[in-house]
PDB file of C-alpha atoms and ligand atoms in Angstrom:
ATOM      1  CA  MET X   1     -17.245  -0.294  -1.677  1.00 39.00           C
ATOM      2  CA  GLN X   2     -20.470   2.127  -1.715  1.00 43.00           C
ATOM      3  CA  TYR X   3     -18.228   4.733  -1.422  1.00 43.00           C
ATOM      4  CA  MET X   4     -16.271   3.559  -4.395  1.00 44.00           C
ATOM      5  CA  GLU X   5     -19.484   3.188  -6.204  1.00 48.00           C
ATOM      6  CA  ASN X   6     -21.096   6.441  -5.782  1.00 52.00           C
ATOM      7  CA  HIS X   7     -17.849   8.045  -6.710  1.00 56.00           C
ATOM      8  CA  PHE X   8     -17.147   5.847  -9.826  1.00 53.00           C
ATOM      9  CA  ASP X   9     -17.448   8.608 -12.531  1.00 57.00           C
ATOM     10  CA  LYS X  10     -15.072  10.844 -10.428  1.00 59.00           C
ATOM     11  CA  ARG X  11     -12.443   8.333 -10.601  1.00 62.00           C
ATOM     12  CA  LEU X  12     -12.648   8.119 -14.363  1.00 65.00           C
ATOM     13  CA  ASP X  13     -12.458  11.596 -14.922  1.00 78.00           C
ATOM     14  CA  PRO X  14      -9.959  14.026 -13.407  1.00 82.00           C
ATOM     15  CA  THR X  15     -11.837  16.994 -14.340  1.00 84.00           C
ATOM     16  CA  LYS X  16     -14.397  15.685 -12.038  1.00 82.00           C
ATOM     17  CA  LEU X  17     -11.814  16.138  -9.279  1.00 83.00           C
ATOM     18  CA  VAL X  18     -10.029  19.332 -10.381  1.00 85.00           C
ATOM     19  CA  ASP X  19     -11.380  22.096 -12.387  1.00 85.00           C
ATOM     20  CA  ASP X  20      -9.976  22.377 -15.615  1.00 90.00           C
ATOM     21  CA  SER X  21      -7.606  19.852 -15.070  1.00 93.00           C
ATOM     22  CA  LYS X  22      -5.309  19.032 -17.544  1.00 95.00           C
ATOM     23  CA  SER X  23      -2.574  16.775 -16.648  1.00 95.00           C
ATOM     24  CA  VAL X  24      -2.430  14.164 -13.886  1.00 94.00           C
ATOM     25  CA  VAL X  25       1.386  13.593 -12.645  1.00 96.00           C
ATOM     26  CA  SER X  26       2.034   9.990 -11.414  1.00 95.00           C
ATOM     27  CA  LEU X  27       4.546   9.588  -8.730  1.00 96.00           C
ATOM     28  CA  LEU X  28       6.295   6.432  -6.876  1.00 96.00           C
ATOM     29  CA  LEU X  29       7.767   6.483  -3.621  1.00 97.00           C
ATOM     30  CA  ASN X  30       9.800   3.528  -2.341  1.00 97.00           C
ATOM     31  CA  TYR X  31       9.016   1.724   0.840  1.00 97.00           C
ATOM     32  CA  PHE X  32      11.121  -1.240   0.609  1.00 98.00           C
ATOM     33  CA  PRO X  33      13.023  -1.405   3.940  1.00 98.00           C
ATOM     34  CA  SER X  34      16.725  -2.518   4.371  1.00 97.00           C
ATOM     35  CA  GLU X  35      15.687  -4.580   7.442  1.00 96.00           C
ATOM     36  CA  VAL X  36      13.070  -7.071   8.155  1.00 96.00           C
ATOM     37  CA  GLN X  37      11.434  -8.265  11.304  1.00 97.00           C
ATOM     38  CA  GLY X  38      14.420 -10.682  13.353  1.00 97.00           C
ATOM     39  CA  ASP X  39      11.946 -13.320  14.499  1.00 97.00           C
ATOM     40  CA  PRO X  40      10.900 -15.390  11.639  1.00 96.00           C
ATOM     41  CA  SER X  41       7.851 -16.795  13.865  1.00 97.00           C
ATOM     42  CA  ALA X  42       6.323 -13.497  15.176  1.00 98.00           C
ATOM     43  CA  PRO X  43       3.220 -12.559  13.537  1.00 98.00           C
ATOM     44  CA  LYS X  44       3.883 -10.674  10.225  1.00 98.00           C
ATOM     45  CA  LEU X  45       3.619  -6.702   9.606  1.00 98.00           C
ATOM     46  CA  SER X  46       2.924  -5.614   5.966  1.00 98.00           C
ATOM     47  CA  LYS X  47       6.236  -3.857   5.147  1.00 98.00           C
ATOM     48  CA  TYR X  48       4.530  -0.656   3.842  1.00 97.00           C
ATOM     49  CA  ALA X  49       3.314  -0.106   7.831  1.00 97.00           C
ATOM     50  CA  TYR X  50       6.702   0.285   9.341  1.00 97.00           C
ATOM     51  CA  GLY X  51       7.142   3.798   9.560  1.00 97.00           C
ATOM     52  CA  THR X  52       5.029   6.839   9.672  1.00 97.00           C
ATOM     53  CA  ASP X  53       1.580   6.737   8.130  1.00 96.00           C
ATOM     54  CA  TYR X  54       2.616   7.216   4.405  1.00 96.00           C
ATOM     55  CA  HIS X  55      -0.426   9.621   3.944  1.00 93.00           C
ATOM     56  CA  PHE X  56       1.322  12.114   5.993  1.00 93.00           C
ATOM     57  CA  VAL X  57       4.625  11.654   4.265  1.00 97.00           C
ATOM     58  CA  ILE X  58       3.373  11.705   0.811  1.00 97.00           C
ATOM     59  CA  LYS X  59       0.781  14.639   1.245  1.00 95.00           C
ATOM     60  CA  ASP X  60       3.665  17.028   2.567  1.00 95.00           C
ATOM     61  CA  LYS X  61       6.381  15.748  -0.427  1.00 97.00           C
ATOM     62  CA  LEU X  62       3.199  16.739  -3.113  1.00 97.00           C
ATOM     63  CA  LYS X  63       2.934  20.004  -1.615  1.00 96.00           C
ATOM     64  CA  SER X  64       6.195  20.786  -1.980  1.00 97.00           C
ATOM     65  CA  LEU X  65       6.364  19.533  -5.553  1.00 97.00           C
ATOM     66  CA  LEU X  66       3.312  21.764  -6.032  1.00 96.00           C
ATOM     67  CA  GLN X  67       4.901  24.658  -4.853  1.00 96.00           C
ATOM     68  CA  TYR X  68       8.005  24.298  -6.665  1.00 97.00           C
ATOM     69  CA  ILE X  69       6.019  23.829 -10.039  1.00 96.00           C
ATOM     70  CA  GLN X  70       4.087  27.084  -9.183  1.00 95.00           C
ATOM     71  CA  GLU X  71       7.677  28.913  -8.257  1.00 96.00           C
ATOM     72  CA  GLU X  72       9.233  27.549 -11.632  1.00 95.00           C
ATOM     73  CA  ILE X  73       6.039  27.959 -13.934  1.00 94.00           C
ATOM     74  CA  GLY X  74       3.633  30.460 -12.248  1.00 93.00           C
ATOM     75  CA  GLU X  75      -0.129  30.241 -11.640  1.00 93.00           C
ATOM     76  CA  VAL X  76      -0.725  26.700 -11.734  1.00 94.00           C
ATOM     77  CA  SER X  77      -3.762  25.162  -9.574  1.00 93.00           C
ATOM     78  CA  GLY X  78      -3.769  21.267  -8.585  1.00 93.00           C
ATOM     79  CA  ARG X  79      -4.792  18.770  -6.017  1.00 92.00           C
ATOM     80  CA  ALA X  80      -2.648  16.085  -4.418  1.00 93.00           C
ATOM     81  CA  PHE X  81      -4.115  12.622  -3.820  1.00 92.00           C
ATOM     82  CA  VAL X  82      -2.694   9.678  -1.877  1.00 91.00           C
ATOM     83  CA  ASP X  83      -5.459   7.151  -1.606  1.00 81.00           C
ATOM     84  CA  SER X  84      -7.395   9.777  -0.075  1.00 64.00           C
ATOM     85  CA  ALA X  85      -9.544  10.584  -3.025  1.00 58.00           C
ATOM     86  CA  PRO X  86     -11.369   8.327  -5.276  1.00 54.00           C
ATOM     87  CA  VAL X  87      -8.864   8.289  -8.219  1.00 61.00           C
ATOM     88  CA  LEU X  88      -7.383   5.264  -9.787  1.00 81.00           C
ATOM     89  CA  ASP X  89      -4.031   5.770  -8.955  1.00 88.00           C
ATOM     90  CA  LYS X  90      -2.415   1.930 -10.355  1.00 90.00           C
ATOM     91  CA  ALA X  91      -4.496   2.668 -13.566  1.00 89.00           C
ATOM     92  CA  TRP X  92      -3.068   6.351 -13.819  1.00 90.00           C
ATOM     93  CA  ALA X  93       0.413   5.323 -12.750  1.00 93.00           C
ATOM     94  CA  ALA X  94       0.155   2.545 -15.273  1.00 93.00           C
ATOM     95  CA  LYS X  95      -1.191   4.710 -18.184  1.00 92.00           C
ATOM     96  CA  ALA X  96       1.900   7.079 -17.619  1.00 94.00           C
ATOM     97  CA  GLY X  97       4.275   4.507 -18.213  1.00 96.00           C
ATOM     98  CA  LEU X  98       5.494   4.094 -14.709  1.00 96.00           C
ATOM     99  CA  GLY X  99       5.323   0.223 -14.820  1.00 97.00           C
ATOM    100  CA  TRP X 100       1.976  -2.388 -15.167  1.00 97.00           C
ATOM    101  CA  ILE X 101      -0.232  -3.700 -13.586  1.00 95.00           C
ATOM    102  CA  GLY X 102       0.814  -7.382 -12.488  1.00 97.00           C
ATOM    103  CA  LYS X 103      -1.249 -10.597 -12.291  1.00 98.00           C
ATOM    104  CA  HIS X 104      -1.263  -9.828  -8.353  1.00 97.00           C
ATOM    105  CA  SER X 105      -2.810  -6.289  -9.222  1.00 94.00           C
ATOM    106  CA  ASN X 106      -0.124  -4.303  -7.911  1.00 94.00           C
ATOM    107  CA  LEU X 107       1.725  -1.743 -10.112  1.00 95.00           C
ATOM    108  CA  LEU X 108       5.236  -3.358 -10.745  1.00 95.00           C
ATOM    109  CA  THR X 109       8.310  -1.757 -12.580  1.00 93.00           C
ATOM    110  CA  GLN X 110      11.147  -4.116 -14.082  1.00 90.00           C
ATOM    111  CA  GLN X 111      13.713  -1.681 -12.553  1.00 88.00           C
ATOM    112  CA  VAL X 112      12.213  -1.483  -9.003  1.00 88.00           C
ATOM    113  CA  GLY X 113       9.759  -4.097  -8.356  1.00 94.00           C
ATOM    114  CA  SER X 114       6.597  -3.083  -6.435  1.00 97.00           C
ATOM    115  CA  PHE X 115       7.418  -1.741  -3.125  1.00 98.00           C
ATOM    116  CA  TYR X 116       5.790   1.659  -3.867  1.00 96.00           C
ATOM    117  CA  PHE X 117       3.494   4.011  -2.851  1.00 96.00           C
ATOM    118  CA  ILE X 118       1.388   5.584  -5.497  1.00 95.00           C
ATOM    119  CA  ALA X 119       0.379   9.364  -5.542  1.00 95.00           C
ATOM    120  CA  GLU X 120      -0.910  12.111  -8.019  1.00 94.00           C
ATOM    121  CA  LEU X 121      -1.265  15.624  -8.636  1.00 95.00           C
ATOM    122  CA  ILE X 122      -3.871  16.409 -10.827  1.00 94.00           C
ATOM    123  CA  ILE X 123      -3.258  20.186 -12.308  1.00 96.00           C
ATOM    124  CA  ASP X 124      -4.301  22.561 -15.064  1.00 95.00           C
ATOM    125  CA  LEU X 125      -1.153  22.652 -16.672  1.00 95.00           C
ATOM    126  CA  ASP X 126      -0.616  20.727 -19.942  1.00 95.00           C
ATOM    127  CA  LEU X 127       2.481  18.485 -20.102  1.00 95.00           C
ATOM    128  CA  GLU X 128       4.215  16.378 -22.480  1.00 95.00           C
ATOM    129  CA  TYR X 129       2.366  13.052 -21.663  1.00 95.00           C
ATOM    130  CA  ASP X 130       4.232   9.570 -21.048  1.00 96.00           C
ATOM    131  CA  THR X 131       2.739   6.496 -22.475  1.00 95.00           C
ATOM    132  CA  PRO X 132       2.017   3.350 -21.155  1.00 95.00           C
ATOM    133  CA  THR X 133       4.918   0.475 -20.847  1.00 94.00           C
ATOM    134  CA  THR X 134       4.325  -3.179 -21.485  1.00 96.00           C
ATOM    135  CA  ASP X 135       3.109  -6.363 -19.409  1.00 97.00           C
ATOM    136  CA  HIS X 136       5.900  -8.212 -18.114  1.00 97.00           C
ATOM    137  CA  CYS X 137       4.759 -11.061 -16.261  1.00 98.00           C
ATOM    138  CA  GLY X 138       4.542 -13.371 -19.163  1.00 97.00           C
ATOM    139  CA  THR X 139       3.947 -17.238 -17.868  1.00 98.00           C
ATOM    140  CA  CYS X 140       4.816 -16.633 -14.353  1.00 98.00           C
ATOM    141  CA  THR X 141       1.910 -17.314 -11.866  1.00 98.00           C
ATOM    142  CA  ALA X 142       4.222 -17.384  -8.483  1.00 98.00           C
ATOM    143  CA  CYS X 143       1.937 -14.693  -6.896  1.00 98.00           C
ATOM    144  CA  ILE X 144      -1.188 -16.631  -7.770  1.00 98.00           C
ATOM    145  CA  ASP X 145       0.160 -19.913  -6.550  1.00 98.00           C
ATOM    146  CA  ALA X 146       1.426 -18.676  -3.315  1.00 98.00           C
ATOM    147  CA  CYS X 147      -1.790 -16.426  -2.515  1.00 98.00           C
ATOM    148  CA  PRO X 148      -2.522 -18.190   1.086  1.00 98.00           C
ATOM    149  CA  THR X 149      -6.059 -17.616   0.535  1.00 98.00           C
ATOM    150  CA  GLN X 150      -6.222 -18.036  -3.164  1.00 97.00           C
ATOM    151  CA  ALA X 151      -7.630 -14.607  -3.251  1.00 98.00           C
ATOM    152  CA  ILE X 152      -5.882 -13.966  -7.000  1.00 98.00           C
ATOM    153  CA  VAL X 153      -8.847 -15.610  -8.206  1.00 98.00           C
ATOM    154  CA  ASP X 154      -7.881 -15.206 -12.070  1.00 97.00           C
ATOM    155  CA  PRO X 155      -4.630 -13.434 -13.426  1.00 97.00           C
ATOM    156  CA  TYR X 156      -5.051  -9.805 -12.998  1.00 95.00           C
ATOM    157  CA  VAL X 157      -8.313 -10.112 -10.531  1.00 95.00           C
ATOM    158  CA  VAL X 158      -7.928 -10.359  -6.799  1.00 95.00           C
ATOM    159  CA  ASP X 159     -10.932 -10.776  -4.996  1.00 96.00           C
ATOM    160  CA  GLY X 160     -10.719  -8.164  -2.479  1.00 93.00           C
ATOM    161  CA  SER X 161     -13.159  -9.953   0.155  1.00 94.00           C
ATOM    162  CA  LYS X 162     -10.581 -13.090   0.288  1.00 96.00           C
ATOM    163  CA  CYS X 163      -7.246 -11.232   0.716  1.00 97.00           C
ATOM    164  CA  ILE X 164      -5.842 -11.330   4.140  1.00 98.00           C
ATOM    165  CA  SER X 165      -5.051  -7.253   4.021  1.00 96.00           C
ATOM    166  CA  TYR X 166      -8.592  -6.945   3.932  1.00 96.00           C
ATOM    167  CA  PHE X 167      -9.634  -9.527   6.616  1.00 97.00           C
ATOM    168  CA  THR X 168      -6.460  -7.879   9.180  1.00 97.00           C
ATOM    169  CA  ILE X 169      -7.154  -4.183   8.341  1.00 95.00           C
ATOM    170  CA  GLU X 170     -10.669  -3.356   7.022  1.00 93.00           C
ATOM    171  CA  LEU X 171     -13.065  -5.932   8.408  1.00 95.00           C
ATOM    172  CA  LYS X 172     -14.453  -4.787  11.685  1.00 93.00           C
ATOM    173  CA  GLU X 173     -16.236  -7.994  12.624  1.00 93.00           C
ATOM    174  CA  GLN X 174     -14.764 -11.438  14.274  1.00 95.00           C
ATOM    175  CA  LEU X 175     -12.569 -12.849  11.683  1.00 96.00           C
ATOM    176  CA  PRO X 176     -14.285 -15.860  10.225  1.00 95.00           C
ATOM    177  CA  THR X 177     -13.229 -19.179  12.088  1.00 95.00           C
ATOM    178  CA  SER X 178     -13.305 -20.897   8.703  1.00 95.00           C
ATOM    179  CA  LEU X 179      -9.922 -19.285   7.443  1.00 95.00           C
ATOM    180  CA  LYS X 180      -8.438 -19.939  10.847  1.00 95.00           C
ATOM    181  CA  GLY X 181      -4.863 -21.269  10.070  1.00 96.00           C
ATOM    182  CA  GLN X 182      -4.468 -19.712   6.595  1.00 97.00           C
ATOM    183  CA  PHE X 183      -3.332 -16.263   7.334  1.00 98.00           C
ATOM    184  CA  ASP X 184       0.429 -17.587   7.018  1.00 97.00           C
ATOM    185  CA  ASP X 185       1.154 -15.349  10.138  1.00 98.00           C
ATOM    186  CA  TRP X 186       0.124 -12.274   8.643  1.00 98.00           C
ATOM    187  CA  MET X 187      -1.160  -9.941  11.338  1.00 98.00           C
ATOM    188  CA  PHE X 188      -1.604  -6.530   9.530  1.00 98.00           C
ATOM    189  CA  GLY X 189      -1.693  -6.729   5.730  1.00 97.00           C
ATOM    190  CA  CYS X 190      -0.109  -9.227   3.842  1.00 98.00           C
ATOM    191  CA  ASP X 191       3.129  -8.981   1.315  1.00 98.00           C
ATOM    192  CA  VAL X 192       3.050 -12.495  -0.048  1.00 98.00           C
ATOM    193  CA  CYS X 193       2.237 -11.979  -3.611  1.00 98.00           C
ATOM    194  CA  GLN X 194       4.997  -9.145  -3.806  1.00 98.00           C
ATOM    195  CA  ASP X 195       7.604 -10.792  -1.676  1.00 98.00           C
ATOM    196  CA  VAL X 196       6.933 -13.854  -4.514  1.00 98.00           C
ATOM    197  CA  CYS X 197       7.290 -11.596  -7.224  1.00 98.00           C
ATOM    198  CA  PRO X 198      10.710 -12.196  -9.118  1.00 97.00           C
ATOM    199  CA  TRP X 199      10.549  -8.785 -10.235  1.00 97.00           C
ATOM    200  CA  ASN X 200      10.877  -7.842  -6.544  1.00 97.00           C
ATOM    201  CA  ARG X 201      14.652  -9.620  -6.309  1.00 94.00           C
ATOM    202  CA  PHE X 202      15.570  -5.626  -7.980  1.00 91.00           C
ATOM    203  CA  SER X 203      14.015  -3.679  -5.304  1.00 95.00           C
ATOM    204  CA  LYS X 204      16.117  -1.282  -3.125  1.00 95.00           C
ATOM    205  CA  PRO X 205      15.849  -0.055   0.304  1.00 97.00           C
ATOM    206  CA  HIS X 206      14.015   2.910   0.389  1.00 97.00           C
ATOM    207  CA  SER X 207      16.195   6.369   1.603  1.00 97.00           C
ATOM    208  CA  GLU X 208      13.063   8.092   3.641  1.00 97.00           C
ATOM    209  CA  PRO X 209      13.930   8.216   7.268  1.00 97.00           C
ATOM    210  CA  LEU X 210      10.316   8.615   8.236  1.00 97.00           C
ATOM    211  CA  PHE X 211       9.473   4.874   7.117  1.00 98.00           C
ATOM    212  CA  ASN X 212      12.123   3.409   9.360  1.00 97.00           C
ATOM    213  CA  PRO X 213      10.197   1.408  12.303  1.00 96.00           C
ATOM    214  CA  HIS X 214      10.316   2.218  15.773  1.00 96.00           C
ATOM    215  CA  PRO X 215      13.704   0.999  17.077  1.00 94.00           C
ATOM    216  CA  GLU X 216      12.251  -1.437  19.151  1.00 96.00           C
ATOM    217  CA  LEU X 217       9.518  -3.006  16.225  1.00 97.00           C
ATOM    218  CA  LEU X 218      11.677  -5.502  14.033  1.00 97.00           C
ATOM    219  CA  SER X 219      13.227  -7.137  17.244  1.00 97.00           C
ATOM    220  CA  MET X 220       9.941  -7.493  19.116  1.00 98.00           C
ATOM    221  CA  THR X 221       9.440 -11.660  19.264  1.00 98.00           C
ATOM    222  CA  LYS X 222       6.431 -13.934  18.994  1.00 97.00           C
ATOM    223  CA  SER X 223       5.882 -13.532  22.649  1.00 97.00           C
ATOM    224  CA  ASP X 224       6.220 -10.266  22.802  1.00 98.00           C
ATOM    225  CA  TRP X 225       3.597  -9.370  20.107  1.00 98.00           C
ATOM    226  CA  GLU X 226       1.322 -12.085  21.890  1.00 97.00           C
ATOM    227  CA  GLU X 227       1.537  -9.938  25.003  1.00 97.00           C
ATOM    228  CA  ILE X 228       1.468  -6.798  23.534  1.00 98.00           C
ATOM    229  CA  THR X 229      -0.054  -3.634  25.897  1.00 98.00           C
ATOM    230  CA  GLN X 230      -1.924  -0.794  24.881  1.00 97.00           C
ATOM    231  CA  GLU X 231       1.212   1.220  26.144  1.00 97.00           C
ATOM    232  CA  THR X 232       3.979  -1.049  23.674  1.00 97.00           C
ATOM    233  CA  PHE X 233       1.422  -0.562  20.655  1.00 98.00           C
ATOM    234  CA  SER X 234       1.053   3.262  21.200  1.00 96.00           C
ATOM    235  CA  LYS X 235       4.731   3.729  21.472  1.00 96.00           C
ATOM    236  CA  VAL X 236       5.616   1.225  18.407  1.00 96.00           C
ATOM    237  CA  PHE X 237       2.955   2.522  16.205  1.00 96.00           C
ATOM    238  CA  GLN X 238       3.066   6.208  17.409  1.00 92.00           C
ATOM    239  CA  LYS X 239       2.616   7.801  13.735  1.00 91.00           C
ATOM    240  CA  SER X 240       1.850   4.121  11.834  1.00 95.00           C
ATOM    241  CA  ALA X 241      -0.985   3.476   9.446  1.00 93.00           C
ATOM    242  CA  VAL X 242      -1.455   0.503  11.707  1.00 96.00           C
ATOM    243  CA  LYS X 243      -3.124   2.537  14.102  1.00 92.00           C
ATOM    244  CA  ARG X 244      -6.016   2.285  11.585  1.00 86.00           C
ATOM    245  CA  THR X 245      -6.926  -1.490  13.159  1.00 91.00           C
ATOM    246  CA  LYS X 246      -6.369   0.103  16.448  1.00 94.00           C
ATOM    247  CA  TYR X 247      -4.966  -1.905  19.550  1.00 97.00           C
ATOM    248  CA  SER X 248      -8.191  -3.980  19.838  1.00 97.00           C
ATOM    249  CA  GLY X 249      -8.008  -4.706  16.207  1.00 97.00           C
ATOM    250  CA  LEU X 250      -4.442  -5.923  16.244  1.00 98.00           C
ATOM    251  CA  LYS X 251      -5.218  -8.090  19.260  1.00 97.00           C
ATOM    252  CA  ARG X 252      -7.858  -9.916  17.243  1.00 97.00           C
ATOM    253  CA  ASN X 253      -5.584 -10.386  14.434  1.00 98.00           C
ATOM    254  CA  ILE X 254      -2.623 -12.053  16.804  1.00 98.00           C
ATOM    255  CA  GLN X 255      -5.242 -13.975  18.694  1.00 97.00           C
ATOM    256  CA  PHE X 256      -6.414 -15.636  15.337  1.00 97.00           C
ATOM    257  CA  LEU X 257      -3.064 -16.773  14.710  1.00 97.00           C
ATOM    258  CA  LYS X 258      -2.752 -18.585  17.672  1.00 89.00           C
ATOM    259  CA  LYS X 259      -2.791 -22.308  17.060  1.00 74.00           C
TER     260      LYS X 259
HETATM  261  S1  SF4 N   1      -2.018  -9.627  -0.343  1.00 66.90           S
HETATM  262 FE1  SF4 N   1      -1.886 -11.744   0.125  1.00 66.90          FE
HETATM  263  S2  SF4 N   1      -3.972 -12.397   0.758  1.00 66.90           S
HETATM  264 FE2  SF4 N   1      -3.841 -10.775  -0.628  1.00 66.90          FE
HETATM  265  S3  SF4 N   1      -3.933 -11.021  -2.623  1.00 66.90           S
HETATM  266 FE3  SF4 N   1      -1.851 -10.895  -2.167  1.00 66.90          FE
HETATM  267  S4  SF4 N   1      -0.972 -12.630  -1.334  1.00 66.90           S
HETATM  268 FE4  SF4 N   1      -3.134 -13.193  -1.629  1.00 66.90          FE
HETATM  269  S1  SF4 N   2       4.485 -13.160  -9.568  1.00 66.90           S
HETATM  270 FE1  SF4 N   2       4.631 -13.150 -11.549  1.00 66.90          FE
HETATM  271  S2  SF4 N   2       2.603 -13.186 -12.549  1.00 66.90           S
HETATM  272 FE2  SF4 N   2       3.172 -12.103 -10.433  1.00 66.90          FE
HETATM  273  S3  SF4 N   2       3.107 -10.114 -10.606  1.00 66.90           S
HETATM  274 FE3  SF4 N   2       4.955 -10.880 -10.359  1.00 66.90          FE
HETATM  275  S4  SF4 N   2       5.743 -11.351 -12.429  1.00 66.90           S
HETATM  276 FE4  SF4 N   2       3.425 -11.072 -12.399  1.00 66.90          FE
END
């Protein structure tokens, strides 16, 4: 959070991130899987973390895009961002008309739902700019009603310190015993507010092979997860974002879900 505060002006002003920047090119990449975990009683893993860490996958794609722009247009300078710099990626994507920010605070599109990574290229090239789209949440409150920890405290306002994603990924200390039984079996991240969103009926499976999970991951049963060894963890999450929480963090989360 301190990092966010320190970089607040940079988040608002792309010229502070890239000298002479003129345009933000916002991009989405689908990660909706064709298959989910097979055992309905197994501890759950957020869909975005099934395959290779998206930071690596997307950075490579952005580099290729910048290179393509340079080949086509000439001297263009820019920088690629995937969560890794203090950029307001959802706000930029909404401003670019890629979708609207839903009541669950994720970017949401009428055509393809919300299971998308967002990334940006900030470049020193003038472009024709898109305009924002409209909000289509209407009177729906499905995400607010379904959140297991009541983290969506008001429409469009998620209290990050109450969100299961924060607890299972960011929190380094012990999980608060007051929340025992409220995690709805999520061991890494949480997809509830996106899973219940009616617009995600339009989600279609991604076509990025690197986002496919390790062949054993989706068939792991509840007891496989409860008995997971360091060796299995390293194998099934070899290049995954789950590595952020380390073996000890995932074990802590799985232990917390036990009745
Ligand atoms: S990710 Fe889960 S815990 Fe966080 S706001 Fe959405 S439903 Fe609530
Ligand atoms: S579940 Fe309903 S309120 Fe929540 S983001 Fe989706 S459409 Fe909006």
